[in-house]
């Protein structure tokens, strides 16, 4: 047998580790566990300083439990360390991992030990957590006089094992302590239930609950406060014997306004717990409540019956105290027991009130079924509801979906109260869902404090509303109609009152739906009238000759007004252009006020304007928020009131390139119904087709007018040429064959005149094939009149007409010249030549047409006067008057502003009316004017305005 071997150093470490682990497993006393650990650390590790502290997680404090110190005084090892952010000790507690310090003397994050380390030369230090199941139970601090904190792998493993076993033992010890301290809840509550069951009145039951709660929890005071709904305050109804002997029952009540956070917690059936370092309320309200009750700890459980707050059970302590779960559950049970017994006190009154509420709702239902007067039904209903609830106002609100606001549909109030004139913003999403899904009315006790319906707060408070009860008239559906009952002071709304208003609102919802159907019918009639008006506009434009830009502009403005009328929007305009244009012009339809005014003189590039491009790319209406508009668009669409726009291109077919975009604008909060948008699309489509037909009609009519002018002009030119050629040929025939030099010279002159006529025909045939061209020439008015009169000389002679020309001299002389004296002025020193500028050939033809019609109208032996008068430096007035007979209808149709019928027969469809109309249009083309009218004495006047040379 071999002799026993001497154990090695490693074996010694393992034996020591096994002993200490066994000791920690078998020990329950915390102090012994700490001492065992300290002894092991002192034996196995060479450290001058060892400190073990336990962690209080509720107060975030480390309590020193001992250790090893370089000095005999161990009081420093028993210190209490309050952890603060940034400390190394707190970092170990929070992160639950070891931290090493090379020199504790220089470590500012360990102020509690820095001075001690400097005094006793403590340098290398390691701080380790004592943890179990992710829960920190304490820390171990070990320091040496050597610099650095390196701990060997084996030593570190042994240290971690020991601290892990210590953590498990401390955790189990804490659990055992809690179980020993836990009170049994069932037996005291059963005894209290039996006591309450046998007592007669409510006061005795309250007394029993107070005493049982006081004995179980052992606070400083136990009280029961009762809630006064009308005055909104809690008054002391019962208290324990100690409080009564001290006279504390005389303490004044607690108002809701004073401690509203405390009240709202109780009203939602939430227990209020305030103890050492912990509170279920905000810190500001916690301090205020404790000061009001003169305590440091409080436990309050609400007494609630059918969601109505009756009062609360209060357990108060003058010392800082942590309330256990068992104590909280007992107080909650005691309050719940009172919730079952308290309502029996006023049962008869409650039953009577329920019967009256049922009678009220049945009366409203009967009135609706009888199809009585709607306003009378609402009046009776409002009066009964206001009387029953003790409220001030009864408001029926209806949602205007177009403007996204609630308007007052009906209201009723007490005497000496003026009607409210307001509209409320649309509900926020949370309030919307609350009313949609709530099975009863929603009560707001104090509008200035409650966060529900926050966006209504300012308007309601300004109008004297401080508390209200609101219900959705169509439960489970979108809250489009709401019933609102208000008071001028804050108040509490009971569940019974909420249920009553909910029942009444559902019945009123039937009336509102009838009103809404009537509104929809009116809206449809409004849309129908707009369509009819658009068709009438189209009829008017297609039954008269379009005056090009003027007629089109009037039609487009009228159509935009109808579009704005259907939507009720403050701004409607058209971006319009022709196929040849690169810039669009703004045609205003409606600009309701200054907030929706824009500059209509601006020109908008078609190819680069985003809003035109978006409209082209969209088939139908496109809605755009003003924030989404590019800066390029905002430069011209700059009205301050614009929040959103609707745009749509005027498109008649996919192959047709639009030449217009309708733009409608309104405020950002405006919303349009689907029905209005559908009608709008139809109107814009009709507008696009009507506008297209109008443009086609204008093009065709313009082409017809041009061809008629060209035909008239060429025909008159050919007539003149034919007359001149006949005259020249006659003269050449009379001359015969030239036999001498004089005859030969005259023959050559006649040939040159014929060549001139041929040359004029060449220009006409070359430049005026399909349209009339206007040239600029000058000629004295006397020469122009002379040539025109020569052309009608035959007619004058046939009808023996006398012609007088007046005003060819200076205007002040009133000189009168006859046809025979037109060629040579009687007094050259007094005449003033007036030179006309323009296309002389065409002006001469117009004069010829006027003179020829005057001759044909005149009776034999009559008189025709030609008056010339300089109006200013730029215009000459030539008036041809005759005593002939003219049709009144023709004069009316030749008036400049008279509508020109397109498809119907009229005096302008054939000569002479057609020729006179062509002369009018031709003069307008050349910058002049031509008017026809009749003087009071029956004479017919053809008034011609011609431009003069400057």
mmCIF file of N, CA and C in Angstrom, residues 39 53 77 232 269 276 321 350 408 434 507 582 585 596 623 627 638 654 682 818 838-839 841 911 950:
data_model
loop_
_atom_site.group_PDB
_atom_site.id
_atom_site.type_symbol
_atom_site.label_atom_id
_atom_site.label_comp_id
_atom_site.label_asym_id
_atom_site.label_seq_id
_atom_site.Cartn_x
_atom_site.Cartn_y
_atom_site.Cartn_z
ATOM 1 N N UNK A 39 -15.176 35.066 4.602
ATOM 2 C CA UNK A 39 -14.086 34.203 5.071
ATOM 3 C C UNK A 39 -13.393 33.501 3.912
ATOM 4 N N UNK A 53 -22.216 44.212 -0.425
ATOM 5 C CA UNK A 53 -23.413 45.037 -0.189
ATOM 6 C C UNK A 53 -24.604 44.397 -0.895
ATOM 7 N N UNK A 77 -17.531 49.733 6.142
ATOM 8 C CA UNK A 77 -18.059 48.596 5.377
ATOM 9 C C UNK A 77 -19.566 48.456 5.532
ATOM 10 N N UNK A 232 -69.497 67.970 -7.395
ATOM 11 C CA UNK A 232 -68.241 67.382 -7.850
ATOM 12 C C UNK A 232 -67.136 67.491 -6.787
ATOM 13 N N UNK A 269 -62.112 53.175 -12.408
ATOM 14 C CA UNK A 269 -62.011 51.982 -11.554
ATOM 15 C C UNK A 269 -60.562 51.521 -11.394
ATOM 16 N N UNK A 276 -43.500 54.426 -0.553
ATOM 17 C CA UNK A 276 -42.136 54.925 -0.498
ATOM 18 C C UNK A 276 -41.474 54.814 -1.873
ATOM 19 N N UNK A 321 -44.373 54.131 3.249
ATOM 20 C CA UNK A 321 -44.711 52.716 3.371
ATOM 21 C C UNK A 321 -44.889 52.097 1.992
ATOM 22 N N UNK A 350 -84.357 55.114 -7.888
ATOM 23 C CA UNK A 350 -83.767 54.637 -9.144
ATOM 24 C C UNK A 350 -84.810 53.996 -10.045
ATOM 25 N N UNK A 408 -74.944 73.106 -36.836
ATOM 26 C CA UNK A 408 -76.084 72.922 -35.931
ATOM 27 C C UNK A 408 -77.346 72.772 -36.771
ATOM 28 N N UNK A 434 -64.356 56.477 -31.139
ATOM 29 C CA UNK A 434 -65.029 56.381 -29.841
ATOM 30 C C UNK A 434 -66.536 56.476 -30.000
ATOM 31 N N UNK A 507 -83.487 57.479 -31.752
ATOM 32 C CA UNK A 507 -84.797 57.840 -32.305
ATOM 33 C C UNK A 507 -84.705 59.121 -33.134
ATOM 34 N N UNK A 582 -48.528 78.368 -77.848
ATOM 35 C CA UNK A 582 -47.638 77.735 -76.879
ATOM 36 C C UNK A 582 -47.929 78.178 -75.453
ATOM 37 N N UNK A 585 -53.933 81.035 -71.646
ATOM 38 C CA UNK A 585 -54.457 82.190 -70.931
ATOM 39 C C UNK A 585 -55.447 81.729 -69.862
ATOM 40 N N UNK A 596 -59.336 84.246 -52.888
ATOM 41 C CA UNK A 596 -59.297 83.339 -54.031
ATOM 42 C C UNK A 596 -59.136 84.112 -55.344
ATOM 43 N N UNK A 623 -57.302 65.342 -57.935
ATOM 44 C CA UNK A 623 -57.260 66.187 -56.736
ATOM 45 C C UNK A 623 -55.811 66.372 -56.309
ATOM 46 N N UNK A 627 -49.907 71.855 -50.971
ATOM 47 C CA UNK A 627 -48.515 71.601 -50.592
ATOM 48 C C UNK A 627 -47.793 70.763 -51.640
ATOM 49 N N UNK A 638 -51.594 81.759 -56.827
ATOM 50 C CA UNK A 638 -51.058 82.255 -55.564
ATOM 51 C C UNK A 638 -52.111 82.828 -54.634
ATOM 52 N N UNK A 654 -60.141 60.184 -77.025
ATOM 53 C CA UNK A 654 -58.717 59.926 -76.748
ATOM 54 C C UNK A 654 -57.791 60.465 -77.830
ATOM 55 N N UNK A 682 -69.372 64.905 -65.284
ATOM 56 C CA UNK A 682 -70.323 64.949 -66.396
ATOM 57 C C UNK A 682 -70.441 66.357 -66.959
ATOM 58 N N UNK A 818 -71.552 120.179 -104.629
ATOM 59 C CA UNK A 818 -72.375 119.233 -105.351
ATOM 60 C C UNK A 818 -71.477 118.350 -106.185
ATOM 61 N N UNK A 838 -55.251 103.106 -96.120
ATOM 62 C CA UNK A 838 -55.836 101.772 -96.080
ATOM 63 C C UNK A 838 -55.770 101.123 -97.431
ATOM 64 N N UNK A 839 -56.522 100.021 -97.560
ATOM 65 C CA UNK A 839 -56.616 99.339 -98.847
ATOM 66 C C UNK A 839 -57.629 100.110 -99.692
ATOM 67 N N UNK A 841 -58.535 100.174 -102.828
ATOM 68 C CA UNK A 841 -59.439 99.465 -103.732
ATOM 69 C C UNK A 841 -60.656 98.948 -102.967
ATOM 70 N N UNK A 911 -78.348 89.095 -100.798
ATOM 71 C CA UNK A 911 -78.207 90.545 -101.040
ATOM 72 C C UNK A 911 -79.560 91.233 -100.900
ATOM 73 N N UNK A 950 -51.470 110.455 -90.606
ATOM 74 C CA UNK A 950 -51.069 111.371 -89.530
ATOM 75 C C UNK A 950 -50.282 112.541 -90.095
#
